[in-house]
mmCIF file of C-alpha atoms in Angstrom:
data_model
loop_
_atom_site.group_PDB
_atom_site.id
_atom_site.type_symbol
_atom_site.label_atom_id
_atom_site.label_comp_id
_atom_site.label_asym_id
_atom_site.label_seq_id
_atom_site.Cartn_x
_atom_site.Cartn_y
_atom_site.Cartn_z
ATOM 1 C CA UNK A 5 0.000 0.000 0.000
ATOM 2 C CA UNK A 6 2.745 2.438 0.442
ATOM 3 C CA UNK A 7 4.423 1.599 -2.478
ATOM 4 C CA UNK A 8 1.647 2.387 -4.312
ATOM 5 C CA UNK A 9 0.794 5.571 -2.870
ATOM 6 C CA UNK A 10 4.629 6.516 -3.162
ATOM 7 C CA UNK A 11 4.709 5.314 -7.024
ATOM 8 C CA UNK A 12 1.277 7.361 -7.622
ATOM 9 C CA UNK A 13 2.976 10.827 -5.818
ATOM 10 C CA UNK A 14 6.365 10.225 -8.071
ATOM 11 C CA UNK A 15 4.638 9.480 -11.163
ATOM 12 C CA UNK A 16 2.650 12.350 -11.273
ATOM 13 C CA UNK A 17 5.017 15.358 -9.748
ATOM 14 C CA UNK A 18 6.287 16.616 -12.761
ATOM 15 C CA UNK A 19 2.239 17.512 -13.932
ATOM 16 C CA UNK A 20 1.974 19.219 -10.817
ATOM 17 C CA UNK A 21 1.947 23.048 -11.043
ATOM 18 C CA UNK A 22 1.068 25.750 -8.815
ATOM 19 C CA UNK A 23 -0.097 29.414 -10.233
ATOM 20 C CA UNK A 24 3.332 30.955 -9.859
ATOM 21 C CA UNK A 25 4.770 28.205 -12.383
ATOM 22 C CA UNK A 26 1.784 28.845 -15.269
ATOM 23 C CA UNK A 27 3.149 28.203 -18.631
ATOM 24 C CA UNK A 28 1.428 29.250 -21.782
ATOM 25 C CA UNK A 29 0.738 25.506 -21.735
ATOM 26 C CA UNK A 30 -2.889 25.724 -22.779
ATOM 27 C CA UNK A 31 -5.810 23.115 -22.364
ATOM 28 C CA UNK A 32 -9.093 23.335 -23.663
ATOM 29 C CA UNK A 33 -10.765 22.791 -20.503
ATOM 30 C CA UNK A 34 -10.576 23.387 -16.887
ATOM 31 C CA UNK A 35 -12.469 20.589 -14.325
ATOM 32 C CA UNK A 36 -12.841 21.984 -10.630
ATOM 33 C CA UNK A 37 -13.864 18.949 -8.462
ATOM 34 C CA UNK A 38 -16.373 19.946 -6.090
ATOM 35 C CA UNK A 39 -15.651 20.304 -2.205
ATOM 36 C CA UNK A 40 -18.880 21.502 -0.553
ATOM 37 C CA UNK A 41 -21.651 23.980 -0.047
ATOM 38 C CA UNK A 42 -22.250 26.191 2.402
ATOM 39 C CA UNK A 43 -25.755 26.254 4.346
ATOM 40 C CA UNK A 44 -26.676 29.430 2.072
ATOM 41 C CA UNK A 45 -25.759 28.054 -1.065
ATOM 42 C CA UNK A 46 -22.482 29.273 -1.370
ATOM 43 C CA UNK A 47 -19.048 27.504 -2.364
ATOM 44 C CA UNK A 48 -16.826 26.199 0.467
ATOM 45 C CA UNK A 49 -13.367 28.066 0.736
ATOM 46 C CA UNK A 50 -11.722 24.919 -0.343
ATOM 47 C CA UNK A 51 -13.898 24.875 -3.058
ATOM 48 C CA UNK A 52 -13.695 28.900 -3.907
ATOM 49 C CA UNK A 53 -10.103 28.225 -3.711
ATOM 50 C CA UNK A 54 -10.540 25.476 -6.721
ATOM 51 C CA UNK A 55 -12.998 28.022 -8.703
ATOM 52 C CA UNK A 56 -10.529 31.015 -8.262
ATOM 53 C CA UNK A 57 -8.145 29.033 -10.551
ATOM 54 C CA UNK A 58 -10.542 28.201 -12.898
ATOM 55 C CA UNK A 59 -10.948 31.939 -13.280
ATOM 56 C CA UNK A 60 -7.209 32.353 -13.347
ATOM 57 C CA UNK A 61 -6.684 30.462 -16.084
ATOM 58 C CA UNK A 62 -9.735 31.389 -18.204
ATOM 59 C CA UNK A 63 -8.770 35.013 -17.622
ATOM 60 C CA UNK A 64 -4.820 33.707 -18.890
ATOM 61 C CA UNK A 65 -6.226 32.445 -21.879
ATOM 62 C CA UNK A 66 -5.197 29.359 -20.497
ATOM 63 C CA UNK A 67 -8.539 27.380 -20.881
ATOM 64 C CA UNK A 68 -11.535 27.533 -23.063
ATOM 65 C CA UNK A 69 -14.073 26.089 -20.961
ATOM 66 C CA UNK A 70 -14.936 25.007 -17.725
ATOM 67 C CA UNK A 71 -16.021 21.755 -16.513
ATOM 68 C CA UNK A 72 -17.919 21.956 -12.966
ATOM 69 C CA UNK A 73 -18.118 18.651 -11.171
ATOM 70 C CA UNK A 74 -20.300 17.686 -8.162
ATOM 71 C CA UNK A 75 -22.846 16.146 -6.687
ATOM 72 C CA UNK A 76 -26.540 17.789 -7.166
ATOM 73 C CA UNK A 77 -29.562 16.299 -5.295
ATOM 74 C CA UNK A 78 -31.119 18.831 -6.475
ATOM 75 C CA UNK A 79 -33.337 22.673 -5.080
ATOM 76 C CA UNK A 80 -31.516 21.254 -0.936
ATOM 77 C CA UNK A 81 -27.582 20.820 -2.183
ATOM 78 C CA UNK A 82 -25.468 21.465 -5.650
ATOM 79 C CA UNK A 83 -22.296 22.051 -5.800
ATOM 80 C CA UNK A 84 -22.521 22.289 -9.336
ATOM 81 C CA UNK A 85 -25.087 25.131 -9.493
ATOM 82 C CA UNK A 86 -23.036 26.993 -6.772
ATOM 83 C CA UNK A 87 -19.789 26.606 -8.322
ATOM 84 C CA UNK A 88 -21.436 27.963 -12.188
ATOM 85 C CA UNK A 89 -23.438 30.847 -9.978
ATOM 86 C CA UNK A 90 -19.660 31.775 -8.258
ATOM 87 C CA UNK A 91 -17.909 31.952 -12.029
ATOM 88 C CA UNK A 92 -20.909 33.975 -13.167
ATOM 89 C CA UNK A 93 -20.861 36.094 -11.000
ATOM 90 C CA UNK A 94 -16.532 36.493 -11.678
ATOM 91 C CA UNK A 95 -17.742 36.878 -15.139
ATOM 92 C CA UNK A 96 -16.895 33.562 -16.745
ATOM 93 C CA UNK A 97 -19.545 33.696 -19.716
ATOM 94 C CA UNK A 98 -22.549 30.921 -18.896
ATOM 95 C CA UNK A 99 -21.642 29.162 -22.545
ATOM 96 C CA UNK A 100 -18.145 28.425 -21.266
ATOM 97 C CA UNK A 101 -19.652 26.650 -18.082
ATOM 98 C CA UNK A 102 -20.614 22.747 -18.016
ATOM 99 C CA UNK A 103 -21.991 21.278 -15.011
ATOM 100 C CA UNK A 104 -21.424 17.398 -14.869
ATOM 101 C CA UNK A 105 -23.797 16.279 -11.924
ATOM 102 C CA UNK A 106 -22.541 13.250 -11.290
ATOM 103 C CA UNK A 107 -19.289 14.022 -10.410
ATOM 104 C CA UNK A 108 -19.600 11.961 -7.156
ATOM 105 C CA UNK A 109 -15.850 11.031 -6.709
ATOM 106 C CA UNK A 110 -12.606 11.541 -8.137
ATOM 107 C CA UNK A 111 -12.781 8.909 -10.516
ATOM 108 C CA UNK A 112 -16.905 9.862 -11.302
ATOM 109 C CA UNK A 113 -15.697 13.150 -12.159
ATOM 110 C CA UNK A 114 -12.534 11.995 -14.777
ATOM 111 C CA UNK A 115 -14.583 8.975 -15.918
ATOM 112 C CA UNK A 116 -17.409 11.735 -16.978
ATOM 113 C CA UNK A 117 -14.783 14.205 -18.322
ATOM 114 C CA UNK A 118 -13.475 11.667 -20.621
ATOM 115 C CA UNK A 119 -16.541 9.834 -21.115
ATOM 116 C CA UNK A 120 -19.668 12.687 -21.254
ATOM 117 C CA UNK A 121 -17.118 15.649 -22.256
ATOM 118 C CA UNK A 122 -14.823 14.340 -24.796
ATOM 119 C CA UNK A 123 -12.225 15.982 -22.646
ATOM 120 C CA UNK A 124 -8.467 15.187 -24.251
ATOM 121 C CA UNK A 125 -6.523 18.278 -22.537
ATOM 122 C CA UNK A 126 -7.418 19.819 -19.279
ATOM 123 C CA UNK A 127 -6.017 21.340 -15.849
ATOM 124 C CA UNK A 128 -7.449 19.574 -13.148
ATOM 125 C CA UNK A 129 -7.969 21.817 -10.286
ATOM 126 C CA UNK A 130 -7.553 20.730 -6.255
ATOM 127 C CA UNK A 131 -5.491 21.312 -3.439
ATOM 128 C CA UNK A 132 -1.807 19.931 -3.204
ATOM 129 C CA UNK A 133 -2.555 16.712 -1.150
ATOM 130 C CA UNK A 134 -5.701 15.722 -4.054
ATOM 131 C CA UNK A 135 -3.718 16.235 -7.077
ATOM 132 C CA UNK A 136 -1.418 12.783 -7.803
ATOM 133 C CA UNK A 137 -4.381 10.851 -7.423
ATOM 134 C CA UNK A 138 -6.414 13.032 -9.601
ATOM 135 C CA UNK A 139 -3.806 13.496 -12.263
ATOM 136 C CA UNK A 140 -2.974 9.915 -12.451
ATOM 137 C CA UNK A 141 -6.675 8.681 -12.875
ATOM 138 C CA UNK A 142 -6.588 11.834 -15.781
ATOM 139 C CA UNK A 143 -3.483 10.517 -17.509
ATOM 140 C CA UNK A 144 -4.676 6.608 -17.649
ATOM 141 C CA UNK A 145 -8.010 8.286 -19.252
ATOM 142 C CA UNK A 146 -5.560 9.348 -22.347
ATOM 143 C CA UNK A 147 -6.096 13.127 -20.537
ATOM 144 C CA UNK A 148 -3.504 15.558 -21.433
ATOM 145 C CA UNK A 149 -3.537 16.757 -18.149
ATOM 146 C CA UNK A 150 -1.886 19.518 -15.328
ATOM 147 C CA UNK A 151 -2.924 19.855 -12.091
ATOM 148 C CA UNK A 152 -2.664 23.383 -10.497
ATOM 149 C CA UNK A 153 -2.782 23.387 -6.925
ATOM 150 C CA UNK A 154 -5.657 25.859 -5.283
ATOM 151 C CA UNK A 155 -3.891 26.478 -1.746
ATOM 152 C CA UNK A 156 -4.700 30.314 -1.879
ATOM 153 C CA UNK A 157 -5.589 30.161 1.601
ATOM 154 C CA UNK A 158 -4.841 28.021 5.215
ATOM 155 C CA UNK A 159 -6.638 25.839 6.172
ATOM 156 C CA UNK A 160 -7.321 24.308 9.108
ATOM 157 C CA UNK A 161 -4.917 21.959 10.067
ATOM 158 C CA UNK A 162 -7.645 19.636 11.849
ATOM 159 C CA UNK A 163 -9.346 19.381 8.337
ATOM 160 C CA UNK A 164 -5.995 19.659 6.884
ATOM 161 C CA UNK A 165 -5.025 16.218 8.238
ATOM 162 C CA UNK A 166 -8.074 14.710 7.949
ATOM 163 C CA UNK A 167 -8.014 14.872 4.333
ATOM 164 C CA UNK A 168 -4.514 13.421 3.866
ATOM 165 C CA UNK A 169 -5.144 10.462 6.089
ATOM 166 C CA UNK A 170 -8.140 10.114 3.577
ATOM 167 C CA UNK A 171 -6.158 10.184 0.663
ATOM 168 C CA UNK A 172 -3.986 7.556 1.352
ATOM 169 C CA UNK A 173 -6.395 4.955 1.033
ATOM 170 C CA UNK A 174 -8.512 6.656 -1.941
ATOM 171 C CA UNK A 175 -5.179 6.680 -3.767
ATOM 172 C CA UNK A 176 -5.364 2.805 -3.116
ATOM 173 C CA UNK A 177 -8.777 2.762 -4.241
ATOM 174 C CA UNK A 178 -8.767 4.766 -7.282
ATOM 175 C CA UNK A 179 -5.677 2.799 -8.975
ATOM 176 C CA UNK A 180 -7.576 -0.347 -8.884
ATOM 177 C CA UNK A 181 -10.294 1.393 -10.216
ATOM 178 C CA UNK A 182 -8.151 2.884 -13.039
ATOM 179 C CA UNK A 183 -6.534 -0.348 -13.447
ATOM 180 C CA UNK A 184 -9.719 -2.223 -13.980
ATOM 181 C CA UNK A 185 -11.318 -0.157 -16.099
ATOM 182 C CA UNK A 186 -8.383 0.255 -18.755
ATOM 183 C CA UNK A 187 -8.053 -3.745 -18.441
ATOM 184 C CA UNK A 188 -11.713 -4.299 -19.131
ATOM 185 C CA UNK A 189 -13.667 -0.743 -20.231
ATOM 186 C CA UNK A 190 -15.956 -1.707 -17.454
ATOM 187 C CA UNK A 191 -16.616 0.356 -14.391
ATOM 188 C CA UNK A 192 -16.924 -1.798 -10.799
ATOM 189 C CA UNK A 193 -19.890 0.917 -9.877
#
């Protein structure tokens, strides 16, 4: 299990950039990976954090179009009609915005960018600690993909640890799932 985690980080560093080290490398979409609502509706700062760099590299001509992916029960909880409300409002134009709501997981969310989207170049956007398991998914999916790293802001480093532990067995998870599904073009779920 470590092993795998460590070959997953290694394999993946390189396609790891933060907004400092933006190229004129550019994709033709950008998928932000939701991270909770508010009570009022509003995006999380984890997840504003995520959306900021979505506007970052629209405004940088880096991207043509966003990708917003969530889950959405519907009028009680969406991410995704938060997260196209908070790039409206930053004035992302609504016919550059696509809301996949069934972007349930990691995988859900590059399955359906690869899958629903036709995606074949994108930056995925997440914190630091999310990123090699997000960009390695991307690149078995045939995703000509960068991950920029949305740490605008501290967190707290309660939450801050809770997601790492979390990550070490999703990593686990995720590779089988990857695995599988290139071996057979099934999904398990």
């Amino acid at each position: 299990m470590i092993i795998l985690n460590i070959y997953i980080i290694l394999c993946t560093k390189k396609y790891i950039i933060d907004k400092t080290s933006l190229s004129d490398s550019k994709k033709e979409f950008a998928v932000v990976l939701g991270a909770g609502v508010t009570k009022d509706k509003k995006p999380s700062l984890v997840l504003r954090d995520r959306l900021d760099g979505a506007v970052i590299l629209y405004e940088n001509s880096l991207v043509e179009k966003i990708i917003v992916s969530g889950d959405h029960k519907g009028e009680e909880y969406s991410e995704t009609e938060a997260m196209e409300k908070y790039l409206l409002d930053k004035g992302i134009p609504k016919d550059r915005i696509f809301r996949d709501n069934s972007g349930f997981s990691t995988f859900e969310t590059v399955f359906n960018s690869k899958k629903i989207f036709n995606v074949k170049s994108a930056y995925f956007l997440s914190q630091a600690f999310h990123l090699p398991r997000l960009i390695y998914i991307a690149r078995k999916f045939k995703i000509d993909s960068l991950g920029l790293k949305c740490n605008f802001h501290e967190y707290s480093k309660n939450k801050h640890r809770k997601w790492k532990a979390r990550e070490f067995p999703s990593r686990i998870k995720d590779f089988f799932l990857a695995t599988y599904y290139i071996l057979t073009k099934k999904r398990l779920f």
